[in-house]
PDB file of C-alpha atoms in Angstrom:
ATOM      1  CA  MET A 583       7.204  23.127  10.298  1.00  0.00           C
ATOM      2  CA  THR A 584       6.542  20.705  13.140  1.00  0.00           C
ATOM      3  CA  ARG A 585       6.886  17.122  11.990  1.00  0.00           C
ATOM      4  CA  LEU A 586       4.217  14.842  13.397  1.00  0.00           C
ATOM      5  CA  LEU A 587       4.547  11.193  14.241  1.00  0.00           C
ATOM      6  CA  TRP A 588       1.336   9.377  13.395  1.00  0.00           C
ATOM      7  CA  SER A 589       0.126   5.875  14.076  1.00  0.00           C
ATOM      8  CA  SER A 590      -3.413   5.000  13.068  1.00  0.00           C
ATOM      9  CA  GLY A 591      -5.830   5.105  15.957  1.00  0.00           C
ATOM     10  CA  THR A 592      -4.051   7.804  17.987  1.00  0.00           C
ATOM     11  CA  GLU A 593      -3.975  11.577  17.945  1.00  0.00           C
ATOM     12  CA  PRO A 594      -1.118  13.164  15.963  1.00  0.00           C
ATOM     13  CA  ARG A 595       1.901  14.118  18.065  1.00  0.00           C
ATOM     14  CA  ASN A 596       5.102  16.011  17.442  1.00  0.00           C
ATOM     15  CA  SER A 597       8.592  14.613  17.959  1.00  0.00           C
ATOM     16  CA  GLU A 598       8.336  15.385  21.694  1.00  0.00           C
ATOM     17  CA  GLY A 599       5.152  13.343  21.958  1.00  0.00           C
ATOM     18  CA  ILE A 600       2.940  16.375  22.540  1.00  0.00           C
ATOM     19  CA  CYS A 601      -0.551  16.266  21.033  1.00  0.00           C
ATOM     20  CA  VAL A 602      -1.003  18.948  18.375  1.00  0.00           C
ATOM     21  CA  GLU A 603      -3.845  20.175  16.203  1.00  0.00           C
ATOM     22  CA  THR A 604      -3.680  19.192  12.552  1.00  0.00           C
ATOM     23  CA  GLN A 605      -3.859  21.760   9.775  1.00  0.00           C
ATOM     24  CA  GLY A 606      -5.555  19.705   7.067  1.00  0.00           C
ATOM     25  CA  PHE A 607      -6.186  20.822   3.495  1.00  0.00           C
ATOM     26  CA  ASN A 608      -9.681  22.299   3.495  1.00  0.00           C
ATOM     27  CA  GLY A 609     -11.216  18.903   2.868  1.00  0.00           C
ATOM     28  CA  MET A 610      -8.702  17.755   0.230  1.00  0.00           C
ATOM     29  CA  LYS A 611      -7.952  14.032   0.493  1.00  0.00           C
ATOM     30  CA  PHE A 612      -4.977  12.099  -0.900  1.00  0.00           C
ATOM     31  CA  PHE A 613      -5.545   8.442  -1.703  1.00  0.00           C
ATOM     32  CA  CYS A 614      -2.683   6.126  -2.635  1.00  0.00           C
ATOM     33  CA  ILE A 615      -4.321   3.420  -4.745  1.00  0.00           C
ATOM     34  CA  GLY A 616      -1.276   1.418  -5.761  1.00  0.00           C
ATOM     35  CA  LEU A 617      -1.108  -2.213  -4.698  1.00  0.00           C
ATOM     36  CA  THR A 618       1.001  -3.400  -1.793  1.00  0.00           C
ATOM     37  CA  LYS A 619       4.785  -3.371  -2.293  1.00  0.00           C
ATOM     38  CA  THR A 620       4.641  -0.422  -4.692  1.00  0.00           C
ATOM     39  CA  GLY A 621       5.900   2.065  -2.113  1.00  0.00           C
ATOM     40  CA  THR A 622       2.719   2.600  -0.113  1.00  0.00           C
ATOM     41  CA  THR A 623       4.544   2.827   3.224  1.00  0.00           C
ATOM     42  CA  SER A 624       6.983   5.332   1.729  1.00  0.00           C
ATOM     43  CA  PHE A 625       3.978   7.333   0.501  1.00  0.00           C
ATOM     44  CA  ASN A 626       2.608   7.270   4.042  1.00  0.00           C
ATOM     45  CA  SER A 627       5.912   8.560   5.417  1.00  0.00           C
ATOM     46  CA  LEU A 628       6.102  11.323   2.829  1.00  0.00           C
ATOM     47  CA  MET A 629       2.546  12.503   3.349  1.00  0.00           C
ATOM     48  CA  GLY A 630       2.919  12.284   7.104  1.00  0.00           C
ATOM     49  CA  SER A 631       5.736  14.799   6.877  1.00  0.00           C
ATOM     50  CA  ILE A 632       3.581  17.368   5.058  1.00  0.00           C
ATOM     51  CA  VAL A 633      -0.073  16.418   5.561  1.00  0.00           C
ATOM     52  CA  TYR A 634       0.117  15.222   9.161  1.00  0.00           C
ATOM     53  CA  LYS A 635      -2.802  12.801   9.473  1.00  0.00           C
ATOM     54  CA  THR A 636      -2.244   9.600   7.501  1.00  0.00           C
ATOM     55  CA  HIS A 637      -4.021   6.259   7.539  1.00  0.00           C
ATOM     56  CA  GLY A 638      -2.273   3.050   6.512  1.00  0.00           C
ATOM     57  CA  TYR A 639      -3.324  -0.585   6.446  1.00  0.00           C
ATOM     58  CA  SER A 640      -6.349  -1.549   8.509  1.00  0.00           C
ATOM     59  CA  GLY A 641      -7.602  -5.110   8.810  1.00  0.00           C
ATOM     60  CA  LYS A 642     -10.859  -3.802  10.262  1.00  0.00           C
ATOM     61  CA  LEU A 643     -11.530  -1.566   7.268  1.00  0.00           C
ATOM     62  CA  LEU A 644     -10.465  -4.243   4.809  1.00  0.00           C
ATOM     63  CA  ASN A 645     -12.901  -6.706   6.368  1.00  0.00           C
ATOM     64  CA  GLU A 646     -15.666  -4.104   6.289  1.00  0.00           C
ATOM     65  CA  TYR A 647     -15.082  -3.545   2.577  1.00  0.00           C
ATOM     66  CA  LEU A 648     -14.913  -7.292   1.816  1.00  0.00           C
ATOM     67  CA  ASP A 649     -18.091  -7.949   3.809  1.00  0.00           C
ATOM     68  CA  GLU A 650     -20.172  -4.968   2.719  1.00  0.00           C
ATOM     69  CA  GLY A 651     -18.493  -3.375  -0.297  1.00  0.00           C
ATOM     70  CA  GLY A 652     -18.270   0.353  -0.868  1.00  0.00           C
ATOM     71  CA  ILE A 653     -17.627   3.001   1.765  1.00  0.00           C
ATOM     72  CA  GLY A 654     -18.934   1.563   5.017  1.00  0.00           C
ATOM     73  CA  PRO A 655     -19.360   3.454   8.303  1.00  0.00           C
ATOM     74  CA  SER A 656     -15.897   2.633   9.696  1.00  0.00           C
ATOM     75  CA  ILE A 657     -14.242   3.563   6.402  1.00  0.00           C
ATOM     76  CA  ARG A 658     -16.157   6.827   6.348  1.00  0.00           C
ATOM     77  CA  ARG A 659     -15.043   7.672   9.890  1.00  0.00           C
ATOM     78  CA  ALA A 660     -11.436   7.003   8.914  1.00  0.00           C
ATOM     79  CA  ILE A 661     -11.779   9.309   5.901  1.00  0.00           C
ATOM     80  CA  ASP A 662     -13.288  12.045   8.040  1.00  0.00           C
ATOM     81  CA  ARG A 663     -10.410  11.899  10.522  1.00  0.00           C
ATOM     82  CA  HIS A 664      -7.438  11.727   8.136  1.00  0.00           C
ATOM     83  CA  ASP A 665      -5.916  13.479   5.142  1.00  0.00           C
ATOM     84  CA  ALA A 666      -3.933  10.800   3.289  1.00  0.00           C
ATOM     85  CA  PHE A 667      -4.521   7.077   2.864  1.00  0.00           C
ATOM     86  CA  ASP A 668      -2.564   4.059   1.628  1.00  0.00           C
ATOM     87  CA  ASP A 669      -2.542   0.245   1.619  1.00  0.00           C
ATOM     88  CA  TRP A 670      -5.672  -1.904   1.967  1.00  0.00           C
ATOM     89  CA  PRO A 671      -8.549  -1.274   1.555  1.00  0.00           C
ATOM     90  CA  TRP A 672      -7.932   1.962  -0.392  1.00  0.00           C
ATOM     91  CA  PRO A 673      -6.829   0.422  -3.746  1.00  0.00           C
ATOM     92  CA  PHE A 674     -10.224  -1.312  -3.894  1.00  0.00           C
ATOM     93  CA  LEU A 675     -12.157   1.925  -3.413  1.00  0.00           C
ATOM     94  CA  TYR A 676     -10.943   4.335  -6.091  1.00  0.00           C
ATOM     95  CA  ARG A 677     -14.227   4.242  -8.041  1.00  0.00           C
ATOM     96  CA  GLU A 678     -16.398   5.070  -5.037  1.00  0.00           C
ATOM     97  CA  LEU A 679     -13.930   7.647  -3.728  1.00  0.00           C
ATOM     98  CA  LEU A 680     -13.702   9.472  -7.054  1.00  0.00           C
ATOM     99  CA  GLN A 681     -17.480   9.540  -7.347  1.00  0.00           C
ATOM    100  CA  GLU A 682     -17.936  10.897  -3.833  1.00  0.00           C
ATOM    101  CA  PHE A 683     -15.077  13.386  -3.556  1.00  0.00           C
ATOM    102  CA  GLY A 684     -14.703  14.517  -7.155  1.00  0.00           C
ATOM    103  CA  ASP A 685     -12.297  17.436  -7.420  1.00  0.00           C
ATOM    104  CA  ASP A 686     -11.664  17.361  -3.666  1.00  0.00           C
ATOM    105  CA  ALA A 687      -9.438  14.292  -3.906  1.00  0.00           C
ATOM    106  CA  VAL A 688      -6.099  13.392  -5.434  1.00  0.00           C
ATOM    107  CA  PHE A 689      -5.260   9.793  -6.316  1.00  0.00           C
ATOM    108  CA  VAL A 690      -1.704   8.468  -6.442  1.00  0.00           C
ATOM    109  CA  LEU A 691      -1.243   5.272  -8.438  1.00  0.00           C
ATOM    110  CA  THR A 692       2.108   4.022  -7.169  1.00  0.00           C
ATOM    111  CA  ARG A 693       3.948   1.381  -9.158  1.00  0.00           C
ATOM    112  CA  ARG A 694       7.312  -0.339  -9.353  1.00  0.00           C
ATOM    113  CA  SER A 695       9.852   0.042 -12.164  1.00  0.00           C
ATOM    114  CA  SER A 696       8.393  -3.066 -13.810  1.00  0.00           C
ATOM    115  CA  PRO A 697       5.807  -5.768 -13.073  1.00  0.00           C
ATOM    116  CA  GLU A 698       8.661  -8.220 -12.573  1.00  0.00           C
ATOM    117  CA  ALA A 699      10.253  -5.958  -9.952  1.00  0.00           C
ATOM    118  CA  TRP A 700       6.936  -5.813  -8.103  1.00  0.00           C
ATOM    119  CA  LEU A 701       6.545  -9.595  -8.217  1.00  0.00           C
ATOM    120  CA  ALA A 702      10.062 -10.123  -6.885  1.00  0.00           C
ATOM    121  CA  SER A 703       9.339  -7.681  -4.056  1.00  0.00           C
ATOM    122  CA  ILE A 704       6.075  -9.271  -2.953  1.00  0.00           C
ATOM    123  CA  LYS A 705       7.596 -12.758  -3.143  1.00  0.00           C
ATOM    124  CA  ARG A 706      10.550 -11.669  -1.039  1.00  0.00           C
ATOM    125  CA  TYR A 707       8.339  -9.940   1.514  1.00  0.00           C
ATOM    126  CA  SER A 708       5.948 -12.885   1.804  1.00  0.00           C
ATOM    127  CA  LEU A 709       8.767 -15.163   2.942  1.00  0.00           C
ATOM    128  CA  SER A 710       9.456 -13.237   6.141  1.00  0.00           C
ATOM    129  CA  ALA A 711       6.034 -11.881   7.142  1.00  0.00           C
ATOM    130  CA  ARG A 712       2.957 -13.476   8.627  1.00  0.00           C
ATOM    131  CA  THR A 713       0.606 -11.816   6.156  1.00  0.00           C
ATOM    132  CA  GLN A 714      -0.906 -14.880   4.471  1.00  0.00           C
ATOM    133  CA  SER A 715      -4.481 -14.034   5.461  1.00  0.00           C
ATOM    134  CA  ILE A 716      -4.193 -10.556   3.933  1.00  0.00           C
ATOM    135  CA  ARG A 717      -2.963 -11.933   0.609  1.00  0.00           C
ATOM    136  CA  GLN A 718      -5.630 -14.640   0.678  1.00  0.00           C
ATOM    137  CA  ALA A 719      -8.280 -11.950   1.053  1.00  0.00           C
ATOM    138  CA  THR A 720      -6.835  -9.523  -1.508  1.00  0.00           C
ATOM    139  CA  TYR A 721      -5.064 -11.700  -4.096  1.00  0.00           C
ATOM    140  CA  GLY A 722      -6.757 -15.052  -3.608  1.00  0.00           C
ATOM    141  CA  THR A 723      -3.725 -17.057  -2.462  1.00  0.00           C
ATOM    142  CA  GLU A 724      -1.663 -17.089   0.720  1.00  0.00           C
ATOM    143  CA  PHE A 725       1.640 -16.795  -1.144  1.00  0.00           C
ATOM    144  CA  PRO A 726       2.600 -15.657  -4.651  1.00  0.00           C
ATOM    145  CA  HIS A 727       4.958 -18.622  -5.129  1.00  0.00           C
ATOM    146  CA  GLY A 728       3.482 -20.965  -7.717  1.00  0.00           C
ATOM    147  CA  PHE A 729       0.951 -18.317  -8.776  1.00  0.00           C
ATOM    148  CA  GLU A 730       3.294 -15.821 -10.378  1.00  0.00           C
ATOM    149  CA  GLU A 731       1.213 -15.323 -13.515  1.00  0.00           C
ATOM    150  CA  HIS A 732      -1.897 -14.690 -11.437  1.00  0.00           C
ATOM    151  CA  TYR A 733      -0.117 -11.999  -9.421  1.00  0.00           C
ATOM    152  CA  LEU A 734       1.352 -10.360 -12.517  1.00  0.00           C
ATOM    153  CA  THR A 735      -2.098 -10.320 -14.111  1.00  0.00           C
ATOM    154  CA  ARG A 736      -3.593  -8.701 -11.000  1.00  0.00           C
ATOM    155  CA  TYR A 737      -0.860  -6.063 -10.965  1.00  0.00           C
ATOM    156  CA  ASN A 738      -1.123  -5.215 -14.660  1.00  0.00           C
ATOM    157  CA  ASN A 739      -4.916  -5.258 -14.649  1.00  0.00           C
ATOM    158  CA  HIS A 740      -5.055  -2.931 -11.647  1.00  0.00           C
ATOM    159  CA  LEU A 741      -2.935  -0.348 -13.445  1.00  0.00           C
ATOM    160  CA  LYS A 742      -4.999  -0.657 -16.629  1.00  0.00           C
ATOM    161  CA  GLU A 743      -8.351  -0.500 -14.838  1.00  0.00           C
ATOM    162  CA  VAL A 744      -7.426   2.539 -12.750  1.00  0.00           C
ATOM    163  CA  ARG A 745      -6.157   4.444 -15.781  1.00  0.00           C
ATOM    164  CA  ALA A 746      -9.206   3.487 -17.836  1.00  0.00           C
ATOM    165  CA  HIS A 747     -11.625   4.532 -15.092  1.00  0.00           C
ATOM    166  CA  PHE A 748     -10.060   7.946 -14.598  1.00  0.00           C
ATOM    167  CA  GLY A 749      -9.857   8.439 -18.355  1.00  0.00           C
ATOM    168  CA  GLU A 750     -13.521   7.604 -18.860  1.00  0.00           C
ATOM    169  CA  ALA A 751     -14.474   9.858 -15.946  1.00  0.00           C
ATOM    170  CA  GLY A 752     -12.505  12.760 -17.416  1.00  0.00           C
ATOM    171  CA  ALA A 753     -10.466  12.888 -14.227  1.00  0.00           C
ATOM    172  CA  MET A 754      -6.919  12.193 -15.413  1.00  0.00           C
ATOM    173  CA  ASN A 755      -5.889  15.528 -13.894  1.00  0.00           C
ATOM    174  CA  GLN A 756      -6.615  14.020 -10.463  1.00  0.00           C
ATOM    175  CA  LEU A 757      -4.470  10.933 -11.007  1.00  0.00           C
ATOM    176  CA  ILE A 758      -0.741  10.937 -10.247  1.00  0.00           C
ATOM    177  CA  ASP A 759       0.504   7.847 -12.073  1.00  0.00           C
ATOM    178  CA  VAL A 760       4.157   7.463 -11.169  1.00  0.00           C
ATOM    179  CA  GLU A 761       6.860   5.272  -9.722  1.00  0.00           C
ATOM    180  CA  ILE A 762       7.203   6.003  -6.015  1.00  0.00           C
ATOM    181  CA  GLY A 763       9.861   8.621  -5.258  1.00  0.00           C
ATOM    182  CA  SER A 764      10.153   9.862  -8.826  1.00  0.00           C
ATOM    183  CA  PRO A 765      10.733  13.599  -9.382  1.00  0.00           C
ATOM    184  CA  GLU A 766       7.369  13.798 -11.167  1.00  0.00           C
ATOM    185  CA  MET A 767       5.543  12.506  -8.109  1.00  0.00           C
ATOM    186  CA  LEU A 768       7.356  14.831  -5.730  1.00  0.00           C
ATOM    187  CA  ASP A 769       6.740  17.855  -7.960  1.00  0.00           C
ATOM    188  CA  ALA A 770       3.048  17.019  -8.321  1.00  0.00           C
ATOM    189  CA  ILE A 771       2.463  16.588  -4.587  1.00  0.00           C
ATOM    190  CA  ALA A 772       4.476  19.723  -3.772  1.00  0.00           C
ATOM    191  CA  LYS A 773       2.303  21.776  -6.130  1.00  0.00           C
ATOM    192  CA  LEU A 774      -0.964  20.270  -4.929  1.00  0.00           C
ATOM    193  CA  THR A 775      -0.181  20.775  -1.248  1.00  0.00           C
ATOM    194  CA  ASN A 776       1.805  23.979  -1.645  1.00  0.00           C
ATOM    195  CA  ARG A 777       4.316  22.427   0.715  1.00  0.00           C
ATOM    196  CA  GLN A 778       8.026  21.854   0.367  1.00  0.00           C
ATOM    197  CA  ILE A 779       8.918  18.163   0.153  1.00  0.00           C
ATOM    198  CA  PRO A 780      11.501  17.341   2.841  1.00  0.00           C
ATOM    199  CA  ASP A 781      14.907  16.746   1.245  1.00  0.00           C
ATOM    200  CA  GLN A 782      13.162  16.394  -2.120  1.00  0.00           C
ATOM    201  CA  SER A 783      13.153  12.649  -1.660  1.00  0.00           C
ATOM    202  CA  VAL A 784      10.981   9.822  -0.393  1.00  0.00           C
ATOM    203  CA  PRO A 785      12.651   7.737   2.283  1.00  0.00           C
ATOM    204  CA  ARG A 786      12.427   4.037   1.606  1.00  0.00           C
ATOM    205  CA  GLN A 787      10.179   2.540   4.257  1.00  0.00           C
ATOM    206  CA  ASN A 788       9.150  -0.996   5.132  1.00  0.00           C
ATOM    207  CA  PRO A 789      12.108  -2.768   3.477  1.00  0.00           C
ATOM    208  CA  THR A 790      11.996  -6.545   3.720  1.00  0.00           C
ATOM    209  CA  ILE A 791      14.031  -7.662   6.735  1.00  0.00           C
ATOM    210  CA  PRO A 792      14.599 -11.431   6.603  1.00  0.00           C
ATOM    211  CA  HIS A 793      13.434 -13.310   9.694  1.00  0.00           C
ATOM    212  CA  GLU A 794      14.741 -16.854   9.568  1.00  0.00           C
ATOM    213  CA  ARG A 795      12.248 -18.525  11.899  1.00  0.00           C
ATOM    214  CA  VAL A 796       9.260 -17.026  10.090  1.00  0.00           C
ATOM    215  CA  ALA A 797      10.883 -17.790   6.737  1.00  0.00           C
ATOM    216  CA  ARG A 798      11.293 -21.447   7.683  1.00  0.00           C
ATOM    217  CA  GLU A 799       7.605 -21.676   8.600  1.00  0.00           C
ATOM    218  CA  ASN A 800       6.520 -19.946   5.402  1.00  0.00           C
ATOM    219  CA  ILE A 801       8.798 -21.968   3.161  1.00  0.00           C
ATOM    220  CA  ARG A 802       7.317 -25.201   4.514  1.00  0.00           C
ATOM    221  CA  LYS A 803       3.831 -23.915   3.625  1.00  0.00           C
ATOM    222  CA  ILE A 804       4.964 -22.639   0.233  1.00  0.00           C
ATOM    223  CA  ASN A 805       6.651 -25.929  -0.621  1.00  0.00           C
ATOM    224  CA  ARG A 806       3.539 -27.939   0.190  1.00  0.00           C
ATOM    225  CA  THR A 807       1.705 -25.792  -2.348  1.00  0.00           C
ATOM    226  CA  LEU A 808       4.476 -25.996  -4.935  1.00  0.00           C
ATOM    227  CA  LEU A 809       4.693 -29.781  -4.648  1.00  0.00           C
ATOM    228  CA  GLY A 810       0.911 -29.998  -4.993  1.00  0.00           C
ATOM    229  CA  LEU A 811       1.202 -27.981  -8.216  1.00  0.00           C
ATOM    230  CA  GLY A 812       3.972 -30.246  -9.471  1.00  0.00           C
ATOM    231  CA  LYS A 813       6.550 -27.469  -9.174  1.00  0.00           C
ATOM    232  CA  ARG A 814      10.013 -27.449  -7.661  1.00  0.00           C
ATOM    233  CA  PRO A 815      10.172 -26.439  -3.984  1.00  0.00           C
ATOM    234  CA  ILE A 816      12.356 -23.561  -2.851  1.00  0.00           C
ATOM    235  CA  THR A 817      15.212 -23.752  -0.348  1.00  0.00           C
ATOM    236  CA  LEU A 818      16.286 -21.576   2.560  1.00  0.00           C
ATOM    237  CA  GLN A 819      19.426 -20.756   0.611  1.00  0.00           C
ATOM    238  CA  GLU A 820      17.355 -19.385  -2.262  1.00  0.00           C
ATOM    239  CA  ALA A 821      15.502 -17.273   0.290  1.00  0.00           C
ATOM    240  CA  GLY A 822      18.772 -15.757   1.506  1.00  0.00           C
ATOM    241  CA  PHE A 823      19.470 -18.006   4.497  1.00  0.00           C
ATOM    242  CA  ARG A 824      22.033 -20.674   5.148  1.00  0.00           C
ATOM    243  CA  GLU A 825      20.858 -24.260   5.211  1.00  0.00           C
ATOM    244  CA  SER A 826      21.289 -25.711   8.717  1.00  0.00           C
TER     245      SER A 826
END
């Protein structure tokens, strides 16, 4: 099988950079509806190796959803042109997508080993990435620091609400509810796509790589918030850097 390298907004290409025609799945769509930092980028990598056309985070589509709600024209075009989807805005859209696609869609609810593991991951990532505006739009705060209970509530409620919706719709057979990379997830996707999963594993993608200059900027912002909440500020050392 030719492995394709895909970046949203371009045509799929093989490892030599040659444009190739995608095979698709007769209209079947795969939506990852887990929150950020639950393995969505790893899902994208996995599906890209067997489905070919994947669509990850899009600020344009997120803004369209936040402004208009539902499946807007740009979101619909993205769905028409791709096979598998992850990251924002897709976790917001599972109700509309299930209603529209019915049996022609599979939904993967990715999660971490525990809510606490997810919180630690998103806190760690937020230190070294300029993604405050995305979190402000999707979680309601620029950083999770100082708002840990709010983030844990959002995470737990998302899992509960997704499961309840699919249960009430009689569509639990379309929901893969697993920790990313688990044997159950790999087996389910292999059966649904009738494809062999490469190496029977999901490569870990998008690990947090500390960037000291960005971390310093973010920690200053975080500490202003923490002090305003009457909470103890954090240090560079706690973030994994040496104090200068």
